PDB file of C-alpha atoms in Angstrom:
ATOM      1  CA  UNK A 583     115.852  47.434 -84.702  1.00  0.00           C
ATOM      2  CA  UNK A 584     117.852  46.375 -87.750  1.00  0.00           C
ATOM      3  CA  UNK A 585     121.443  45.458 -87.002  1.00  0.00           C
ATOM      4  CA  UNK A 586     124.467  44.647 -89.133  1.00  0.00           C
ATOM      5  CA  UNK A 587     128.008  43.666 -88.325  1.00  0.00           C
ATOM      6  CA  UNK A 588     130.165  46.511 -89.562  1.00  0.00           C
ATOM      7  CA  UNK A 589     133.833  45.831 -90.283  1.00  0.00           C
ATOM      8  CA  UNK A 590     136.358  48.547 -91.122  1.00  0.00           C
ATOM      9  CA  UNK A 591     139.476  47.241 -92.872  1.00  0.00           C
ATOM     10  CA  UNK A 592     142.504  49.523 -92.567  1.00  0.00           C
ATOM     11  CA  UNK A 593     146.170  49.307 -93.359  1.00  0.00           C
ATOM     12  CA  UNK A 594     147.146  48.849 -89.710  1.00  0.00           C
ATOM     13  CA  UNK A 595     144.031  47.444 -88.049  1.00  0.00           C
ATOM     14  CA  UNK A 596     140.709  45.726 -88.754  1.00  0.00           C
ATOM     15  CA  UNK A 597     137.808  46.676 -86.469  1.00  0.00           C
ATOM     16  CA  UNK A 598     134.296  45.338 -86.209  1.00  0.00           C
ATOM     17  CA  UNK A 599     131.140  45.560 -84.120  1.00  0.00           C
ATOM     18  CA  UNK A 600     127.367  45.170 -84.492  1.00  0.00           C
ATOM     19  CA  UNK A 601     125.711  48.485 -85.317  1.00  0.00           C
ATOM     20  CA  UNK A 602     122.184  49.863 -85.353  1.00  0.00           C
ATOM     21  CA  UNK A 603     121.548  50.547 -89.050  1.00  0.00           C
ATOM     22  CA  UNK A 604     119.125  53.406 -88.356  1.00  0.00           C
ATOM     23  CA  UNK A 605     121.387  55.425 -86.057  1.00  0.00           C
ATOM     24  CA  UNK A 606     124.821  54.068 -86.891  1.00  0.00           C
ATOM     25  CA  UNK A 607     125.487  53.536 -83.170  1.00  0.00           C
ATOM     26  CA  UNK A 608     127.759  50.729 -82.015  1.00  0.00           C
ATOM     27  CA  UNK A 609     125.844  48.206 -79.918  1.00  0.00           C
ATOM     28  CA  UNK A 610     128.883  46.717 -78.151  1.00  0.00           C
ATOM     29  CA  UNK A 611     132.586  47.444 -77.899  1.00  0.00           C
ATOM     30  CA  UNK A 612     134.492  46.826 -81.109  1.00  0.00           C
ATOM     31  CA  UNK A 613     136.902  43.991 -81.697  1.00  0.00           C
ATOM     32  CA  UNK A 614     140.189  45.239 -83.146  1.00  0.00           C
ATOM     33  CA  UNK A 615     142.789  42.944 -84.702  1.00  0.00           C
ATOM     34  CA  UNK A 616     146.037  44.159 -86.303  1.00  0.00           C
ATOM     35  CA  UNK A 617     146.018  43.894 -90.078  1.00  0.00           C
ATOM     36  CA  UNK A 618     148.128  40.897 -91.138  1.00  0.00           C
ATOM     37  CA  UNK A 619     151.453  41.671 -92.779  1.00  0.00           C
ATOM     38  CA  UNK A 620     151.562  41.029 -95.631  1.00  0.00           C
ATOM     39  CA  UNK A 621     147.882  41.911 -95.932  1.00  0.00           C
ATOM     40  CA  UNK A 622     147.060  39.292 -98.571  1.00  0.00           C
ATOM     41  CA  UNK A 623     143.446  38.473 -99.462  1.00  0.00           C
ATOM     42  CA  UNK A 624     143.404  35.157 -97.593  1.00  0.00           C
ATOM     43  CA  UNK A 625     145.025  36.674 -94.492  1.00  0.00           C
ATOM     44  CA  UNK A 626     142.563  39.576 -94.306  1.00  0.00           C
ATOM     45  CA  UNK A 627     139.622  37.264 -95.009  1.00  0.00           C
ATOM     46  CA  UNK A 628     140.745  35.179 -92.048  1.00  0.00           C
ATOM     47  CA  UNK A 629     140.529  38.222 -89.772  1.00  0.00           C
ATOM     48  CA  UNK A 630     137.056  39.096 -91.099  1.00  0.00           C
ATOM     49  CA  UNK A 631     135.948  35.552 -90.272  1.00  0.00           C
ATOM     50  CA  UNK A 632     137.557  35.780 -86.826  1.00  0.00           C
ATOM     51  CA  UNK A 633     135.641  38.973 -86.017  1.00  0.00           C
ATOM     52  CA  UNK A 634     132.376  37.373 -87.188  1.00  0.00           C
ATOM     53  CA  UNK A 635     133.040  34.369 -84.943  1.00  0.00           C
ATOM     54  CA  UNK A 636     133.874  36.687 -82.047  1.00  0.00           C
ATOM     55  CA  UNK A 637     130.298  37.970 -82.125  1.00  0.00           C
ATOM     56  CA  UNK A 638     128.744  34.612 -83.127  1.00  0.00           C
ATOM     57  CA  UNK A 639     127.472  36.543 -86.136  1.00  0.00           C
ATOM     58  CA  UNK A 640     125.459  34.787 -88.849  1.00  0.00           C
ATOM     59  CA  UNK A 641     123.623  37.748 -90.376  1.00  0.00           C
ATOM     60  CA  UNK A 642     124.680  40.197 -93.102  1.00  0.00           C
ATOM     61  CA  UNK A 643     128.011  41.986 -92.808  1.00  0.00           C
ATOM     62  CA  UNK A 644     129.069  45.311 -94.268  1.00  0.00           C
ATOM     63  CA  UNK A 645     132.798  45.791 -94.818  1.00  0.00           C
ATOM     64  CA  UNK A 646     134.562  49.049 -95.692  1.00  0.00           C
ATOM     65  CA  UNK A 647     137.724  48.458 -97.709  1.00  0.00           C
ATOM     66  CA  UNK A 648     140.589  50.994 -98.161  1.00  0.00           C
ATOM     67  CA  UNK A 649     140.616  50.962-101.956  1.00  0.00           C
ATOM     68  CA  UNK A 650     138.454  51.628-104.978  1.00  0.00           C
ATOM     69  CA  UNK A 651     135.904  48.795-105.035  1.00  0.00           C
ATOM     70  CA  UNK A 652     133.277  48.182-107.701  1.00  0.00           C
ATOM     71  CA  UNK A 653     130.715  45.396-107.423  1.00  0.00           C
ATOM     72  CA  UNK A 654     132.836  43.832-104.697  1.00  0.00           C
ATOM     73  CA  UNK A 655     136.009  43.722-106.842  1.00  0.00           C
ATOM     74  CA  UNK A 656     139.151  45.557-105.692  1.00  0.00           C
ATOM     75  CA  UNK A 657     140.694  47.950-108.222  1.00  0.00           C
ATOM     76  CA  UNK A 658     143.517  49.621-106.303  1.00  0.00           C
ATOM     77  CA  UNK A 659     145.834  48.490-103.527  1.00  0.00           C
ATOM     78  CA  UNK A 660     147.644  51.457-102.023  1.00  0.00           C
ATOM     79  CA  UNK A 661     147.211  50.437 -98.365  1.00  0.00           C
ATOM     80  CA  UNK A 662     147.014  46.651 -98.719  1.00  0.00           C
ATOM     81  CA  UNK A 663     148.975  43.961-100.549  1.00  0.00           C
ATOM     82  CA  UNK A 664     149.137  44.320-104.339  1.00  0.00           C
ATOM     83  CA  UNK A 665     147.672  40.815-104.728  1.00  0.00           C
ATOM     84  CA  UNK A 666     144.263  42.344-103.905  1.00  0.00           C
ATOM     85  CA  UNK A 667     143.975  43.916-107.363  1.00  0.00           C
ATOM     86  CA  UNK A 668     141.306  42.036-109.324  1.00  0.00           C
ATOM     87  CA  UNK A 669     140.163  40.066-106.258  1.00  0.00           C
ATOM     88  CA  UNK A 670     136.434  39.649-105.647  1.00  0.00           C
ATOM     89  CA  UNK A 671     136.561  40.727-102.004  1.00  0.00           C
ATOM     90  CA  UNK A 672     132.823  40.261-101.488  1.00  0.00           C
ATOM     91  CA  UNK A 673     132.933  36.597-102.558  1.00  0.00           C
ATOM     92  CA  UNK A 674     136.130  35.941-100.586  1.00  0.00           C
ATOM     93  CA  UNK A 675     134.817  37.482 -97.353  1.00  0.00           C
ATOM     94  CA  UNK A 676     131.413  35.810 -97.714  1.00  0.00           C
ATOM     95  CA  UNK A 677     133.028  32.392 -98.078  1.00  0.00           C
ATOM     96  CA  UNK A 678     135.319  32.983 -95.102  1.00  0.00           C
ATOM     97  CA  UNK A 679     132.603  34.337 -92.790  1.00  0.00           C
ATOM     98  CA  UNK A 680     129.904  31.906 -93.906  1.00  0.00           C
ATOM     99  CA  UNK A 681     127.416  34.709 -94.515  1.00  0.00           C
ATOM    100  CA  UNK A 682     126.779  37.466 -97.034  1.00  0.00           C
ATOM    101  CA  UNK A 683     129.340  40.267 -96.919  1.00  0.00           C
ATOM    102  CA  UNK A 684     128.798  43.497 -98.832  1.00  0.00           C
ATOM    103  CA  UNK A 685     132.040  45.340 -99.586  1.00  0.00           C
ATOM    104  CA  UNK A 686     131.973  49.047-100.344  1.00  0.00           C
ATOM    105  CA  UNK A 687     134.564  51.707-100.554  1.00  0.00           C
ATOM    106  CA  UNK A 688     133.683  55.176 -99.297  1.00  0.00           C
ATOM    107  CA  UNK A 689     133.445  56.637-102.805  1.00  0.00           C
ATOM    108  CA  UNK A 690     130.734  54.231-103.950  1.00  0.00           C
ATOM    109  CA  UNK A 691     128.720  54.579-100.765  1.00  0.00           C
ATOM    110  CA  UNK A 692     128.826  58.379-100.880  1.00  0.00           C
ATOM    111  CA  UNK A 693     127.660  58.650-104.478  1.00  0.00           C
ATOM    112  CA  UNK A 694     130.941  59.894-105.935  1.00  0.00           C
ATOM    113  CA  UNK A 695     130.896  60.603-109.678  1.00  0.00           C
ATOM    114  CA  UNK A 696     134.476  59.396-110.312  1.00  0.00           C
ATOM    115  CA  UNK A 697     137.817  58.708-108.664  1.00  0.00           C
ATOM    116  CA  UNK A 698     140.922  60.256-110.226  1.00  0.00           C
ATOM    117  CA  UNK A 699     144.346  58.747-109.571  1.00  0.00           C
ATOM    118  CA  UNK A 700     147.777  59.665-110.971  1.00  0.00           C
ATOM    119  CA  UNK A 701     148.825  57.053-113.508  1.00  0.00           C
ATOM    120  CA  UNK A 702     152.421  56.865-112.281  1.00  0.00           C
ATOM    121  CA  UNK A 703     151.644  56.451-108.564  1.00  0.00           C
ATOM    122  CA  UNK A 704     148.696  54.075-108.333  1.00  0.00           C
ATOM    123  CA  UNK A 705     148.085  50.471-109.279  1.00  0.00           C
ATOM    124  CA  UNK A 706     144.793  49.400-110.709  1.00  0.00           C
ATOM    125  CA  UNK A 707     144.478  49.653-114.495  1.00  0.00           C
ATOM    126  CA  UNK A 708     145.974  46.287-115.422  1.00  0.00           C
ATOM    127  CA  UNK A 709     144.361  44.105-118.127  1.00  0.00           C
ATOM    128  CA  UNK A 710     142.896  41.905-115.394  1.00  0.00           C
ATOM    129  CA  UNK A 711     141.261  44.851-113.692  1.00  0.00           C
ATOM    130  CA  UNK A 712     139.905  46.167-116.982  1.00  0.00           C
ATOM    131  CA  UNK A 713     138.305  42.784-117.612  1.00  0.00           C
ATOM    132  CA  UNK A 714     136.589  42.517-114.240  1.00  0.00           C
ATOM    133  CA  UNK A 715     135.539  46.171-114.431  1.00  0.00           C
ATOM    134  CA  UNK A 716     133.545  45.719-117.622  1.00  0.00           C
ATOM    135  CA  UNK A 717     129.756  45.862-117.482  1.00  0.00           C
ATOM    136  CA  UNK A 718     126.905  48.058-116.364  1.00  0.00           C
ATOM    137  CA  UNK A 719     127.368  47.088-112.704  1.00  0.00           C
ATOM    138  CA  UNK A 720     130.357  49.385-112.379  1.00  0.00           C
ATOM    139  CA  UNK A 721     129.181  52.511-110.639  1.00  0.00           C
ATOM    140  CA  UNK A 722     132.292  54.546-109.802  1.00  0.00           C
ATOM    141  CA  UNK A 723     134.595  55.253-112.763  1.00  0.00           C
ATOM    142  CA  UNK A 724     138.296  54.984-111.933  1.00  0.00           C
ATOM    143  CA  UNK A 725     140.270  57.423-114.101  1.00  0.00           C
ATOM    144  CA  UNK A 726     144.071  57.351-114.245  1.00  0.00           C
ATOM    145  CA  UNK A 727     145.461  60.692-115.444  1.00  0.00           C
ATOM    146  CA  UNK A 728     148.952  61.442-116.723  1.00  0.00           C
ATOM    147  CA  UNK A 729     149.145  64.906-115.178  1.00  0.00           C
ATOM    148  CA  UNK A 730     147.035  65.282-112.038  1.00  0.00           C
ATOM    149  CA  UNK A 731     147.721  69.016-111.594  1.00  0.00           C
ATOM    150  CA  UNK A 732     146.642  69.773-115.157  1.00  0.00           C
ATOM    151  CA  UNK A 733     143.498  67.681-114.726  1.00  0.00           C
ATOM    152  CA  UNK A 734     142.635  69.572-111.541  1.00  0.00           C
ATOM    153  CA  UNK A 735     143.071  72.891-113.329  1.00  0.00           C
ATOM    154  CA  UNK A 736     140.724  71.695-116.070  1.00  0.00           C
ATOM    155  CA  UNK A 737     138.131  70.787-113.439  1.00  0.00           C
ATOM    156  CA  UNK A 738     138.443  74.288-111.975  1.00  0.00           C
ATOM    157  CA  UNK A 739     137.817  75.793-115.394  1.00  0.00           C
ATOM    158  CA  UNK A 740     134.588  73.802-115.529  1.00  0.00           C
ATOM    159  CA  UNK A 741     133.331  75.183-112.250  1.00  0.00           C
ATOM    160  CA  UNK A 742     134.432  72.442-109.851  1.00  0.00           C
ATOM    161  CA  UNK A 743     135.607  73.702-106.429  1.00  0.00           C
ATOM    162  CA  UNK A 744     138.771  71.896-105.331  1.00  0.00           C
ATOM    163  CA  UNK A 745     139.024  71.171-101.590  1.00  0.00           C
ATOM    164  CA  UNK A 746     142.280  69.653-100.388  1.00  0.00           C
ATOM    165  CA  UNK A 747     142.864  68.058 -96.980  1.00  0.00           C
ATOM    166  CA  UNK A 748     145.925  69.223 -95.073  1.00  0.00           C
ATOM    167  CA  UNK A 749     146.760  68.713 -91.404  1.00  0.00           C
ATOM    168  CA  UNK A 750     148.160  72.260 -91.153  1.00  0.00           C
ATOM    169  CA  UNK A 751     145.150  74.058 -92.676  1.00  0.00           C
ATOM    170  CA  UNK A 752     143.546  76.648 -90.388  1.00  0.00           C
ATOM    171  CA  UNK A 753     140.005  76.049 -91.585  1.00  0.00           C
ATOM    172  CA  UNK A 754     138.387  72.734 -90.702  1.00  0.00           C
ATOM    173  CA  UNK A 755     136.418  70.419 -92.950  1.00  0.00           C
ATOM    174  CA  UNK A 756     133.239  71.315 -91.063  1.00  0.00           C
ATOM    175  CA  UNK A 757     133.620  74.996 -91.945  1.00  0.00           C
ATOM    176  CA  UNK A 758     133.858  74.324 -95.669  1.00  0.00           C
ATOM    177  CA  UNK A 759     130.898  74.520 -98.039  1.00  0.00           C
ATOM    178  CA  UNK A 760     130.702  71.163 -99.801  1.00  0.00           C
ATOM    179  CA  UNK A 761     127.203  71.477-101.240  1.00  0.00           C
ATOM    180  CA  UNK A 762     128.158  72.517-104.777  1.00  0.00           C
ATOM    181  CA  UNK A 763     130.271  70.809-107.464  1.00  0.00           C
ATOM    182  CA  UNK A 764     133.275  69.701-105.412  1.00  0.00           C
ATOM    183  CA  UNK A 765     136.383  67.598-105.940  1.00  0.00           C
ATOM    184  CA  UNK A 766     138.044  66.379-102.738  1.00  0.00           C
ATOM    185  CA  UNK A 767     141.822  66.142-103.060  1.00  0.00           C
ATOM    186  CA  UNK A 768     143.565  63.648-100.784  1.00  0.00           C
ATOM    187  CA  UNK A 769     147.326  63.448-100.315  1.00  0.00           C
ATOM    188  CA  UNK A 770     149.348  60.285 -99.917  1.00  0.00           C
ATOM    189  CA  UNK A 771     149.897  58.895 -96.432  1.00  0.00           C
ATOM    190  CA  UNK A 772     152.943  60.385 -94.734  1.00  0.00           C
ATOM    191  CA  UNK A 773     153.855  62.751 -97.585  1.00  0.00           C
ATOM    192  CA  UNK A 774     150.576  64.552 -98.144  1.00  0.00           C
ATOM    193  CA  UNK A 775     149.922  66.399-101.395  1.00  0.00           C
ATOM    194  CA  UNK A 776     152.587  67.334-103.900  1.00  0.00           C
ATOM    195  CA  UNK A 777     153.314  71.048-104.201  1.00  0.00           C
ATOM    196  CA  UNK A 778     151.653  71.471-107.597  1.00  0.00           C
ATOM    197  CA  UNK A 779     148.588  69.562-106.431  1.00  0.00           C
ATOM    198  CA  UNK A 780     148.325  71.739-103.330  1.00  0.00           C
ATOM    199  CA  UNK A 781     148.596  74.922-105.388  1.00  0.00           C
ATOM    200  CA  UNK A 782     145.677  73.817-107.556  1.00  0.00           C
ATOM    201  CA  UNK A 783     143.304  73.610-104.587  1.00  0.00           C
ATOM    202  CA  UNK A 784     140.823  76.434-104.061  1.00  0.00           C
ATOM    203  CA  UNK A 785     140.692  75.679-100.352  1.00  0.00           C
ATOM    204  CA  UNK A 786     142.643  73.620 -97.816  1.00  0.00           C
ATOM    205  CA  UNK A 787     140.901  72.120 -94.801  1.00  0.00           C
ATOM    206  CA  UNK A 788     141.933  70.009 -91.835  1.00  0.00           C
ATOM    207  CA  UNK A 789     140.077  67.257 -90.009  1.00  0.00           C
ATOM    208  CA  UNK A 790     139.998  68.070 -86.266  1.00  0.00           C
ATOM    209  CA  UNK A 791     141.694  65.439 -84.112  1.00  0.00           C
ATOM    210  CA  UNK A 792     140.713  65.291 -80.436  1.00  0.00           C
ATOM    211  CA  UNK A 793     142.833  62.377 -79.237  1.00  0.00           C
ATOM    212  CA  UNK A 794     146.486  61.413 -79.266  1.00  0.00           C
ATOM    213  CA  UNK A 795     146.454  60.333 -82.920  1.00  0.00           C
ATOM    214  CA  UNK A 796     147.790  63.180 -85.069  1.00  0.00           C
ATOM    215  CA  UNK A 797     146.278  62.176 -88.397  1.00  0.00           C
ATOM    216  CA  UNK A 798     144.055  59.638 -90.151  1.00  0.00           C
ATOM    217  CA  UNK A 799     145.044  57.293 -92.934  1.00  0.00           C
ATOM    218  CA  UNK A 800     143.898  58.307 -96.394  1.00  0.00           C
ATOM    219  CA  UNK A 801     140.954  55.912 -96.635  1.00  0.00           C
ATOM    220  CA  UNK A 802     139.502  57.029 -93.301  1.00  0.00           C
ATOM    221  CA  UNK A 803     140.098  60.725 -94.032  1.00  0.00           C
ATOM    222  CA  UNK A 804     138.401  60.334 -97.419  1.00  0.00           C
ATOM    223  CA  UNK A 805     135.411  58.685 -95.787  1.00  0.00           C
ATOM    224  CA  UNK A 806     135.090  61.467 -93.224  1.00  0.00           C
ATOM    225  CA  UNK A 807     135.266  64.143 -95.928  1.00  0.00           C
ATOM    226  CA  UNK A 808     132.886  62.386 -98.302  1.00  0.00           C
ATOM    227  CA  UNK A 809     130.188  61.853 -95.731  1.00  0.00           C
ATOM    228  CA  UNK A 810     130.486  65.403 -94.461  1.00  0.00           C
ATOM    229  CA  UNK A 811     129.612  66.396 -98.028  1.00  0.00           C
ATOM    230  CA  UNK A 812     126.700  63.921 -97.940  1.00  0.00           C
ATOM    231  CA  UNK A 813     125.533  65.363 -94.603  1.00  0.00           C
ATOM    232  CA  UNK A 814     125.602  68.934 -95.900  1.00  0.00           C
ATOM    233  CA  UNK A 815     123.732  68.043 -99.077  1.00  0.00           C
ATOM    234  CA  UNK A 816     121.129  66.040 -97.177  1.00  0.00           C
ATOM    235  CA  UNK A 817     120.470  68.673 -94.499  1.00  0.00           C
ATOM    236  CA  UNK A 818     117.035  70.264 -94.535  1.00  0.00           C
ATOM    237  CA  UNK A 819     117.077  73.875 -95.617  1.00  0.00           C
TER     238      UNK A 819
END
């Protein structure tokens, strides 16, 4: 059995546990530590190292980070401290934990073609980020658009089905058909989607919540939606 230490970094908490790579099953109960505030690179790296020590872990680690990450470098910082932008998270975590840490965001892992962000509401396209983003290793283009609603309408005209996530939607994510050309539209935490963005969507879906928590943060919700699309496209016909 091949195992890895999986660490999920969120805006409010950082969780980790050894997992069976083949099945994705947790092998022991997770360690959860509140995300430091402010969530600076050194502070978060310290928590990653603490979780690794908690399991006496010396093997490879996989860390999911709530931002757009390319080749281990952070390009946006909506749910963590702005000082993360341009930081090589993979190198930082590896040094702190004393072992190799692979850092992926959900978009890269799920094979996303591109990530669109509104230019006036997201950090990430600074000169520093442009410099570290250069090169063939970059796999997920980050595109900042002036008018998100207009861009979504242009995607629709080109045959892309727009699926927006909304807590109040009657249809669930698991009832939606995500096998064709699809753009997943995620709202901001707390506020959700803007009215014009919502109106551009061909379909609104909700993510069923079984426990006391009413909603997921954006990074987790995006991961759930992306890998539901992966599951549907990978299913045997």
